[in-house]
Amino acid sequence: MSDTIRAADALARRLYAAGCRTAFGMPGGEVLTLIDALETAGIRFVLAKHENAAGFMAEGVHHSDLAPAILVGTIGPGTLNGVNTVANALQDQVPMIVLSGCMDADEAERYTHQVLDQQSVFRPITKATFTLNAGAAHVIADKAVAIATQGRMGPVHIDVPISVADAAVPAIAPPLRAVATPAVPSGSDLSRARNWLVQAKRPVMIVGVDALNQHAHKAVQEFCEDHNVPVITTYKAKGILPEDHALSLGGAGLSPLADTHLLPFVKSADLILCVGYDPIEMRPGWRDIWQPDQQNVIDITAVPNLHYMHQSTLNFVTDCAATLHCLSDELDAQETWPDGEIEHLKQLLAAAFPTDEDWGPAAIIDTCRKTLPRNTIASADSGAHRILLSQMWESYAPRALMQSSALCTMGCALPLAIGARLATPDRPVVSFSGDAGFLMVAGELATAAELNLSPIFVVFVDASLALIEKKQRERQLGNNGVDFAQHNFAAMGVAFGGAGVTVRSRAALQKALEQAMTADTFTVIAAIIERGAYDGRI
């Protein structure tokens, strides 16, 4: 066995050790060694049709295998095509390793074609950016994984110069960095928090993406059941408590209609436990909705609160699960919400999002949820349909609904579903897209066909940017730049090697879903709805 390997191999081996088995992107001459190293290490390289979609496919895999997502882009336009998905990974706390080809430093001094400062582009939208060098290849690889996955997760960028990728480095890597032990609160602040929990009559938990990334779902469920504490989640954390649980109040973030009922409930609480709650997912109505000088508010997060969206009475920069166990240890259960407020709120929310319409966006969501199995993985694109779906679609496990919650980027649902289906071929996968978002990434249907995948792609077809058009009307502005032609989305599915169905009723949708679940290829279901169908529903 050789005592040296390529620097690209050192990087690829570290990613394999972190659990990575798939990378996505588009090749170029500058990344050929890198792609070869990934494949040699056991990491499959998947050719996408656009780097932005490749990043979301990688994220879809991450939500299944929990390993860092890998995005590969060649020099210049290839790498820059991925900027949006990398910024999304930073805001949505997705651990992503972004590998870009670049010119050697000496060559870049006298050659300008496609040469630009890629690190400067990625520095503000990543946790860190490196240029790989042979002498520190193992160290940079380990740093990248550690930074991406520890603390508050996010993307890390590595520029890989052409000659460095092929440079010989020692085959044996230095010892890996040890993972930090989860921290817990202590002392007088812990005693104070435990006393508040004992005394609380109207406690509520608001759970966010930190808790999701720290795998705190069991701790959240045990805590809420032990102390009868209702749970509201951000959209990213939906399912961390099964949403048919008696103490689940569902997700929150974008719906003014849901906020009409949720915000007064939170304001009436005497103890608010923010568990891994990052308010980046929330609309402005959630800013300063509680008063820490009048309510007891405990913040349990991975990093200090520097966003100032809200403040708390006690701030614990600790591990969510360990802290919940520490708060709860040996405390007796107390009676909470004695006047039936939890069940009353659940009834109000159900009435606000009725499922009995004959046809429309709510009927589509309701029919899909009732037809598709409980273990279905879903993804949602940005738009009016996402707001409604995020409130109506019940999630029964963490990461069962994927979406761009913080950056709210369009065109994410279809590639997220492709990644999820690739990683979990034994579970049904469905994506929900508006017609405009679907058009942004329709070419990735070819990727689904080439991978022999069979996700279900549901498209809400109203030939309009529905959410923006609604806002235009509400502000009494002219109808500008929001309408487009109604295209044949079902035919697109067939053209790319899958199946395609157009539906205009619940019965037709149910039949299409049942057929899609047993199909050997993907299915595009174009659900035609009226313009203005979201009015009064979100």
Coordinates of C-alpha atoms in Angstrom, one line a residue:
M1 CA 0.0 0.0 0.0
S2 CA 1.3 3.4 -0.9
D3 CA 2.2 5.8 1.9
T4 CA 0.9 8.7 0.0
I5 CA -2.5 9.6 -1.6
R6 CA -3.8 12.6 -3.5
A7 CA -4.9 15.7 -1.5
A8 CA -8.3 15.2 -3.1
D9 CA -8.4 11.7 -1.7
A10 CA -7.6 13.0 1.8
L11 CA -10.7 15.3 1.5
A12 CA -12.9 12.6 0.1
R13 CA -11.9 10.0 2.8
R14 CA -12.8 12.5 5.6
L15 CA -16.2 13.1 4.0
Y16 CA -16.8 9.4 3.7
A17 CA -15.9 9.0 7.4
A18 CA -18.5 11.6 8.2
G19 CA -21.2 9.4 6.6
C20 CA -21.3 11.0 3.2
R21 CA -22.2 8.6 0.4
T22 CA -23.5 10.9 -2.3
A23 CA -22.3 14.2 -3.9
F24 CA -24.2 16.3 -6.4
G25 CA -23.1 18.8 -9.1
M26 CA -21.8 19.2 -12.6
P27 CA -18.3 18.4 -13.6
G28 CA -15.7 20.6 -15.3
G29 CA -12.1 20.1 -16.1
E30 CA -11.0 21.7 -12.9
V31 CA -12.9 19.2 -10.6
L32 CA -12.2 15.9 -12.4
T33 CA -9.6 14.7 -9.9
L34 CA -12.0 15.7 -7.1
I35 CA -14.9 13.7 -8.5
D36 CA -12.6 10.7 -9.1
A37 CA -11.5 10.9 -5.5
L38 CA -15.1 11.0 -4.2
E39 CA -16.0 8.0 -6.2
T40 CA -12.8 6.2 -5.2
A41 CA -13.7 6.8 -1.5
G42 CA -17.2 5.4 -2.0
I43 CA -19.1 8.6 -2.5
R44 CA -21.3 8.5 -5.6
F45 CA -21.2 11.6 -7.8
V46 CA -24.7 12.4 -9.2
L47 CA -24.9 14.6 -12.3
A48 CA -27.6 17.3 -11.9
K49 CA -28.8 19.7 -14.5
H50 CA -28.0 22.9 -12.5
E51 CA -25.8 23.4 -9.4
N52 CA -28.6 25.2 -7.5
A53 CA -30.8 22.1 -7.8
A54 CA -27.8 19.9 -7.0
G55 CA -27.5 21.6 -3.7
F56 CA -31.1 20.9 -2.8
M57 CA -30.8 17.3 -3.9
A58 CA -27.8 17.1 -1.5
E59 CA -29.9 18.6 1.3
G60 CA -32.7 16.1 0.6
V61 CA -30.2 13.3 1.1
H62 CA -28.9 14.9 4.3
H63 CA -32.4 14.9 5.9
S64 CA -32.4 11.1 5.5
D65 CA -28.8 10.1 6.3
L66 CA -28.0 13.1 8.5
A67 CA -24.5 13.3 7.0
P68 CA -23.2 16.6 5.5
A69 CA -24.6 17.4 2.1
I70 CA -21.9 17.7 -0.7
L71 CA -22.2 20.2 -3.6
V72 CA -19.5 20.1 -6.3
G73 CA -19.1 23.0 -8.8
T74 CA -16.4 23.7 -11.3
I75 CA -14.6 27.0 -11.6
G76 CA -16.6 30.3 -12.2
P77 CA -20.1 29.9 -13.5
G78 CA -20.5 26.4 -12.2
T79 CA -19.7 27.2 -8.6
L80 CA -21.6 30.5 -8.7
N81 CA -24.7 28.8 -9.9
G82 CA -24.9 27.3 -6.4
V83 CA -24.8 30.5 -4.4
N84 CA -28.6 30.4 -3.7
T85 CA -28.6 26.9 -2.3
V86 CA -25.5 27.7 -0.2
A87 CA -27.1 30.8 1.3
N88 CA -30.2 28.7 2.0
A89 CA -28.0 26.1 3.8
L90 CA -26.6 28.9 6.1
Q91 CA -30.0 30.3 7.0
D92 CA -31.7 26.9 7.3
Q93 CA -28.8 25.4 9.2
V94 CA -27.9 22.6 6.8
P95 CA -24.4 21.1 7.1
M96 CA -23.1 21.3 3.5
I97 CA -19.6 21.0 2.1
V98 CA -19.2 23.1 -1.0
L99 CA -16.3 21.9 -3.2
S100 CA -15.3 24.2 -6.0
G101 CA -12.5 23.9 -8.6
C102 CA -10.2 26.9 -9.0
M103 CA -7.0 27.9 -10.8
D104 CA -3.6 27.4 -9.1
A105 CA -2.5 30.6 -7.4
D106 CA 0.5 31.2 -9.7
E107 CA -1.6 30.5 -12.8
A108 CA -4.3 32.9 -11.7
E109 CA -1.7 35.7 -11.6
R110 CA -1.3 35.6 -15.4
Y111 CA -4.5 34.0 -16.6
T112 CA -7.9 35.6 -16.3
H113 CA -10.4 33.4 -18.1
Q114 CA -13.1 32.4 -15.5
V115 CA -10.8 33.5 -12.7
L116 CA -12.5 35.4 -9.8
D117 CA -12.3 35.4 -6.0
Q118 CA -14.7 32.6 -5.2
Q119 CA -13.8 32.7 -1.5
S120 CA -15.0 36.3 -1.3
V121 CA -18.3 35.3 -2.9
F122 CA -18.8 32.5 -0.4
R123 CA -17.4 34.1 2.8
P124 CA -20.6 35.9 3.8
I125 CA -22.9 32.9 3.1
T126 CA -20.9 30.2 4.8
K127 CA -19.5 29.4 8.2
A128 CA -16.0 29.2 6.8
T129 CA -14.1 29.1 3.5
F130 CA -10.8 27.4 2.8
T131 CA -8.3 26.9 0.0
L132 CA -7.1 23.4 0.0
N133 CA -3.3 23.0 0.2
A134 CA -1.3 19.8 0.2
G135 CA 0.5 20.4 3.5
A136 CA -2.8 20.8 5.4
A137 CA -5.2 18.7 3.3
H138 CA -6.2 16.4 6.2
V139 CA -6.5 19.2 8.7
I140 CA -8.7 21.4 6.3
A141 CA -10.9 18.4 5.6
D142 CA -11.4 17.7 9.3
K143 CA -12.0 21.4 10.0
A144 CA -14.6 21.6 7.3
V145 CA -16.6 18.7 8.7
A146 CA -16.3 19.9 12.3
I147 CA -17.4 23.5 11.5
A148 CA -20.3 22.4 9.3
T149 CA -21.7 19.9 11.8
Q150 CA -21.0 21.3 15.3
G151 CA -22.6 24.2 17.0
R152 CA -25.2 25.7 14.8
M153 CA -24.9 23.8 11.5
G154 CA -24.2 25.3 8.2
P155 CA -22.2 25.3 4.9
V156 CA -18.4 25.3 4.6
H157 CA -16.7 26.1 1.3
I158 CA -13.4 24.7 0.0
D159 CA -11.7 25.9 -3.1
V160 CA -9.6 23.1 -4.6
P161 CA -6.8 24.3 -6.9
I162 CA -6.2 22.0 -9.9
S163 CA -2.7 20.9 -9.1
V164 CA -3.4 20.7 -5.3
A165 CA -6.1 18.1 -6.0
D166 CA -3.4 15.8 -7.5
A167 CA -0.6 16.6 -5.0
A168 CA 0.8 13.8 -2.9
V169 CA 0.0 13.9 0.8
P170 CA 0.5 11.3 3.6
A171 CA -2.0 8.5 3.5
I172 CA -2.4 8.4 7.2
A173 CA -4.5 11.3 8.6
P174 CA -3.8 13.0 12.0
P175 CA -6.3 12.1 14.8
L176 CA -9.7 13.6 14.2
R177 CA -11.0 16.4 16.4
A178 CA -13.1 15.1 19.3
V179 CA -16.8 16.0 19.4
A180 CA -17.6 18.3 22.3
T181 CA -19.6 17.0 25.2
P182 CA -23.2 18.5 25.4
A183 CA -23.3 21.3 28.0
V184 CA -26.1 21.8 30.5
P185 CA -27.1 24.7 32.8
S186 CA -26.1 24.8 36.4
G187 CA -26.2 26.9 39.6
S188 CA -28.7 29.5 40.5
D189 CA -30.1 29.9 37.0
L190 CA -30.9 26.2 36.8
S191 CA -32.7 26.4 40.2
R192 CA -34.6 29.4 39.0
A193 CA -35.7 27.7 35.8
R194 CA -36.8 24.6 37.7
N195 CA -38.9 26.7 40.1
W196 CA -40.6 28.4 37.2
L197 CA -41.5 25.0 35.8
V198 CA -43.0 23.8 39.1
Q199 CA -45.0 27.0 39.4
A200 CA -46.2 27.3 35.8
K201 CA -49.9 26.9 35.2
R202 CA -49.8 28.0 31.5
P203 CA -46.4 26.8 30.0
V204 CA -45.8 26.5 26.3
M205 CA -42.8 25.2 24.3
I206 CA -41.7 26.8 21.0
V207 CA -39.3 24.3 19.3
G208 CA -37.0 25.1 16.4
V209 CA -34.3 23.8 14.2
D210 CA -31.5 23.6 16.8
A211 CA -33.6 20.9 18.5
L212 CA -34.0 19.1 15.2
N213 CA -30.3 19.1 14.5
Q214 CA -29.5 18.0 18.0
H215 CA -31.9 15.0 17.6
A216 CA -33.9 16.2 20.6
H217 CA -37.3 14.8 19.5
K218 CA -37.5 12.1 22.2
A219 CA -36.5 14.6 24.9
V220 CA -39.1 17.1 23.7
Q221 CA -41.9 14.5 23.7
E222 CA -40.9 13.2 27.2
F223 CA -40.7 16.7 28.6
C224 CA -44.1 17.9 27.2
E225 CA -45.8 14.7 28.3
D226 CA -44.3 14.8 31.8
H227 CA -45.3 18.4 32.4
N228 CA -48.3 18.7 30.1
V229 CA -46.7 21.5 28.0
P230 CA -48.2 22.2 24.5
V231 CA -45.7 22.4 21.7
I232 CA -45.5 24.9 18.8
T233 CA -42.8 24.3 16.2
T234 CA -41.2 26.3 13.5
Y235 CA -41.9 24.8 10.0
K236 CA -38.4 23.3 9.8
A237 CA -39.0 21.4 13.1
K238 CA -42.5 20.1 12.2
G239 CA -42.9 16.5 13.3
I240 CA -40.4 16.7 16.2
L241 CA -43.6 16.0 18.2
P242 CA -46.0 13.9 16.1
E243 CA -48.7 16.4 15.0
D244 CA -51.6 14.1 15.9
H245 CA -50.3 14.2 19.5
A246 CA -52.7 15.8 22.0
L247 CA -50.1 18.4 23.0
S248 CA -49.1 19.4 19.4
L249 CA -50.2 22.8 18.2
G250 CA -48.6 22.3 14.8
G251 CA -46.2 24.6 13.0
A252 CA -46.0 28.4 12.8
G253 CA -44.1 30.9 10.9
L254 CA -45.8 32.5 7.9
S255 CA -49.6 32.3 8.2
P256 CA -51.4 35.4 9.5
L257 CA -54.5 33.2 9.8
A258 CA -52.7 30.8 12.2
D259 CA -51.1 33.6 14.1
T260 CA -54.6 35.0 14.9
H261 CA -55.0 32.1 17.2
L262 CA -51.4 31.2 18.2
L263 CA -50.1 34.6 19.2
P264 CA -52.8 35.3 21.9
F265 CA -52.2 31.8 23.3
V266 CA -48.4 32.5 23.6
K267 CA -49.0 35.9 25.1
S268 CA -51.2 34.3 27.8
A269 CA -48.5 31.8 28.9
D270 CA -46.8 32.3 32.2
L271 CA -43.7 30.2 31.1
I272 CA -42.3 30.1 27.6
L273 CA -39.6 27.5 26.8
C274 CA -37.8 28.3 23.6
V275 CA -36.1 25.0 22.7
G276 CA -33.6 25.4 19.9
Y277 CA -35.8 28.2 18.5
D278 CA -34.3 30.3 15.7
P279 CA -36.8 33.0 14.8
I280 CA -35.3 33.4 11.3
E281 CA -38.2 31.2 10.1
M282 CA -40.9 33.5 11.5
R283 CA -42.8 36.4 10.0
P284 CA -42.5 39.9 11.7
G285 CA -45.7 39.3 13.7
W286 CA -43.6 37.0 16.0
R287 CA -41.2 39.8 16.9
D288 CA -41.3 40.7 20.7
I289 CA -44.6 38.8 21.2
W290 CA -43.6 38.1 24.8
Q291 CA -42.3 40.3 27.5
P292 CA -39.5 38.8 29.6
D293 CA -40.1 41.3 32.4
Q294 CA -43.7 40.1 32.6
Q295 CA -43.4 36.4 31.6
N296 CA -40.8 33.8 32.5
V297 CA -39.0 33.0 29.2
I298 CA -36.2 30.5 28.9
D299 CA -34.1 30.3 25.7
I300 CA -32.2 27.1 25.1
T301 CA -30.1 27.5 21.9
A302 CA -26.8 26.5 20.3
V303 CA -25.5 30.0 20.1
P304 CA -26.1 33.2 22.0
N305 CA -29.2 35.3 21.0
L306 CA -27.8 38.1 18.9
H307 CA -30.7 38.4 16.5
Y308 CA -32.8 40.5 18.9
M309 CA -36.1 39.2 17.4
H310 CA -37.0 38.5 20.9
Q311 CA -35.4 38.5 24.4
S312 CA -35.6 36.1 27.3
T313 CA -35.4 36.1 31.0
L314 CA -32.9 33.2 31.1
N315 CA -30.5 32.3 28.2
F316 CA -28.9 28.9 28.2
V317 CA -26.4 28.3 25.4
T318 CA -26.6 24.5 25.9
D319 CA -27.7 21.2 24.4
C320 CA -31.5 21.0 24.0
A321 CA -32.0 17.4 25.0
A322 CA -29.6 17.5 27.9
T323 CA -31.1 20.7 29.2
L324 CA -34.6 19.5 29.1
H325 CA -33.6 16.4 31.1
C326 CA -31.8 18.6 33.6
L327 CA -34.8 20.9 34.0
S328 CA -37.2 18.0 34.4
D329 CA -35.2 15.6 36.6
E330 CA -37.2 14.4 39.6
L331 CA -39.8 17.1 39.3
D332 CA -43.5 16.1 39.8
A333 CA -46.0 16.8 37.1
Q334 CA -48.2 19.8 37.6
E335 CA -51.7 20.5 36.4
T336 CA -51.5 23.0 33.5
W337 CA -54.0 24.9 31.3
P338 CA -56.9 23.7 33.6
D339 CA -59.6 25.4 31.6
G340 CA -59.2 23.3 28.4
E341 CA -57.3 26.0 26.5
I342 CA -55.1 23.6 24.6
E343 CA -58.0 21.6 23.1
H344 CA -59.9 24.9 22.4
L345 CA -56.9 26.3 20.5
K346 CA -56.6 23.0 18.5
Q347 CA -60.3 23.4 17.6
L348 CA -59.8 27.0 16.5
L349 CA -56.8 26.0 14.3
A350 CA -58.8 23.2 12.7
A351 CA -61.7 25.5 12.0
A352 CA -59.3 28.1 10.5
F353 CA -58.0 25.5 8.0
P354 CA -61.0 23.5 7.0
T355 CA -60.6 20.4 4.8
D356 CA -64.2 20.1 3.5
E357 CA -63.9 22.2 0.3
D358 CA -64.9 20.4 -2.9
W359 CA -61.8 21.5 -4.8
G360 CA -59.0 23.9 -4.4
P361 CA -55.6 24.0 -2.6
A362 CA -56.9 22.8 0.7
A363 CA -58.7 19.9 -0.9
I364 CA -55.5 19.0 -2.7
I365 CA -53.5 19.0 0.5
D366 CA -56.2 17.1 2.4
T367 CA -56.5 14.4 -0.3
C368 CA -52.8 13.9 -0.5
R369 CA -52.4 13.6 3.2
K370 CA -55.3 11.1 3.5
T371 CA -54.1 9.0 0.5
L372 CA -50.4 8.9 1.0
P373 CA -49.0 6.7 3.8
R374 CA -48.1 8.0 7.3
N375 CA -44.4 7.7 6.6
T376 CA -44.4 9.8 3.5
I377 CA -41.6 12.3 3.1
A378 CA -42.9 15.6 1.7
S379 CA -41.2 18.7 0.4
A380 CA -42.7 22.1 -0.2
D381 CA -41.7 24.9 -2.5
S382 CA -42.1 28.6 -1.6
G383 CA -45.3 30.3 -2.4
A384 CA -48.9 30.6 -1.3
H385 CA -49.3 26.8 -1.3
R386 CA -46.4 26.4 1.2
I387 CA -48.1 28.6 3.8
L388 CA -51.3 26.6 3.6
L389 CA -49.5 23.2 3.4
S390 CA -47.3 24.0 6.3
Q391 CA -50.3 24.5 8.5
M392 CA -52.5 21.7 7.1
W393 CA -50.0 18.9 6.3
E394 CA -49.5 16.8 9.4
S395 CA -45.9 15.5 10.0
Y396 CA -45.4 12.5 12.3
A397 CA -41.6 12.4 12.5
P398 CA -38.7 14.9 12.3
R399 CA -37.7 15.9 8.8
A400 CA -40.8 14.5 7.2
L401 CA -41.6 17.9 5.6
M402 CA -38.6 19.6 3.9
Q403 CA -38.7 23.2 2.8
S404 CA -36.7 26.4 2.5
S405 CA -38.0 28.0 5.7
A406 CA -35.6 30.8 6.3
L407 CA -34.5 32.0 2.9
C408 CA -37.8 30.9 1.3
T409 CA -36.2 30.1 -2.0
M410 CA -38.3 29.0 -5.0
G411 CA -37.4 25.8 -6.9
C412 CA -36.4 23.7 -3.9
A413 CA -39.2 21.2 -3.6
L414 CA -38.5 19.1 -6.7
P415 CA -34.8 18.6 -6.1
L416 CA -35.3 18.0 -2.4
A417 CA -37.7 15.2 -3.2
I418 CA -35.2 13.7 -5.7
G419 CA -32.5 13.6 -3.0
A420 CA -34.9 12.2 -0.4
R421 CA -36.1 9.5 -2.7
L422 CA -32.5 8.5 -3.7
A423 CA -31.6 8.2 0.0
T424 CA -34.8 6.4 1.1
P425 CA -36.2 4.2 -1.7
D426 CA -38.4 2.4 0.7
R427 CA -40.5 5.5 1.6
P428 CA -43.0 7.4 -0.5
V429 CA -41.8 10.9 -1.4
V430 CA -43.9 13.7 -2.7
S431 CA -43.1 17.3 -3.6
F432 CA -45.5 20.2 -3.7
S433 CA -44.7 23.0 -6.1
G434 CA -46.3 26.1 -7.5
D435 CA -46.3 26.2 -11.2
A436 CA -43.7 29.0 -11.3
G437 CA -41.3 27.3 -9.0
F438 CA -41.7 24.0 -10.9
L439 CA -40.8 25.7 -14.1
M440 CA -37.5 26.9 -12.6
V441 CA -36.3 23.3 -12.1
A442 CA -38.3 21.3 -14.6
G443 CA -35.1 20.1 -16.3
E444 CA -34.3 18.1 -13.2
L445 CA -37.1 15.7 -14.2
A446 CA -34.4 14.3 -16.4
T447 CA -32.2 13.6 -13.4
A448 CA -35.1 11.7 -11.7
A449 CA -35.5 9.6 -14.8
E450 CA -31.7 9.0 -15.2
L451 CA -31.6 7.8 -11.5
N452 CA -34.7 5.6 -12.0
L453 CA -36.5 7.3 -9.2
S454 CA -40.2 7.4 -8.6
P455 CA -41.1 10.4 -6.4
I456 CA -44.5 12.1 -6.9
F457 CA -44.4 15.8 -8.1
V458 CA -47.6 17.7 -7.3
V459 CA -48.0 21.0 -9.0
F460 CA -50.5 23.7 -8.0
V461 CA -51.4 25.2 -11.4
D462 CA -53.1 28.6 -11.5
A463 CA -50.8 30.4 -14.0
S464 CA -49.8 33.0 -11.5
L465 CA -47.3 33.9 -8.8
A466 CA -50.3 33.5 -6.4
L467 CA -48.8 34.9 -3.3
I468 CA -47.4 38.0 -5.0
E469 CA -50.5 38.5 -7.0
K470 CA -52.5 38.4 -3.8
K471 CA -50.3 41.0 -2.2
Q472 CA -50.6 43.2 -5.2
R473 CA -54.4 43.2 -4.9
E474 CA -54.3 43.8 -1.2
R475 CA -52.2 46.9 -1.8
Q476 CA -54.5 48.0 -4.7
L477 CA -51.6 47.9 -7.1
G478 CA -51.8 47.0 -10.8
N479 CA -51.4 43.4 -12.0
N480 CA -47.8 43.5 -13.2
G481 CA -45.3 40.6 -13.7
V482 CA -47.2 37.9 -11.9
D483 CA -49.2 36.1 -14.6
F484 CA -48.0 33.7 -17.2
A485 CA -49.3 31.0 -19.5
Q486 CA -50.9 27.8 -18.2
H487 CA -48.5 25.1 -19.5
N488 CA -49.0 21.4 -19.9
F489 CA -47.1 20.1 -16.8
A490 CA -48.4 16.5 -17.2
A491 CA -46.9 16.5 -20.7
M492 CA -43.5 17.6 -19.3
G493 CA -43.5 14.6 -17.0
V494 CA -44.1 12.3 -20.0
A495 CA -41.5 14.1 -22.1
F496 CA -38.8 13.5 -19.5
G497 CA -39.5 9.8 -19.2
G498 CA -42.1 9.8 -16.4
A499 CA -45.8 9.8 -16.1
G500 CA -48.1 12.8 -16.2
V501 CA -51.6 13.4 -15.1
T502 CA -53.8 16.5 -15.0
V503 CA -56.5 16.6 -12.3
R504 CA -59.4 18.8 -11.4
S505 CA -61.2 16.9 -8.7
R506 CA -60.5 15.0 -5.5
A507 CA -61.4 11.7 -7.1
A508 CA -59.1 12.2 -10.0
L509 CA -56.3 13.2 -7.6
Q510 CA -56.7 10.2 -5.4
K511 CA -56.6 7.9 -8.4
A512 CA -53.5 9.6 -9.7
L513 CA -51.8 9.3 -6.3
E514 CA -52.7 5.6 -5.9
Q515 CA -51.3 4.9 -9.4
A516 CA -48.1 6.9 -8.7
M517 CA -47.3 5.0 -5.6
T518 CA -47.0 1.8 -7.5
A519 CA -45.3 3.3 -10.6
D520 CA -41.8 2.4 -11.7
T521 CA -41.0 6.0 -12.6
F522 CA -41.8 9.5 -11.3
T523 CA -45.2 11.1 -11.8
V524 CA -46.1 14.7 -12.3
I525 CA -49.6 15.5 -11.1
A526 CA -50.8 18.9 -12.4
A527 CA -53.7 20.1 -10.1
I528 CA -55.6 22.9 -11.8
I529 CA -57.0 25.5 -9.4
E530 CA -58.7 28.8 -9.8
R531 CA -56.8 32.1 -9.5
G532 CA -57.4 33.7 -6.1
A533 CA -58.0 30.2 -4.6
Y534 CA -55.8 31.1 -1.6
D535 CA -57.8 34.2 -0.6
G536 CA -58.9 33.9 3.0
R537 CA -57.0 30.7 3.5
I538 CA -53.5 31.7 4.6

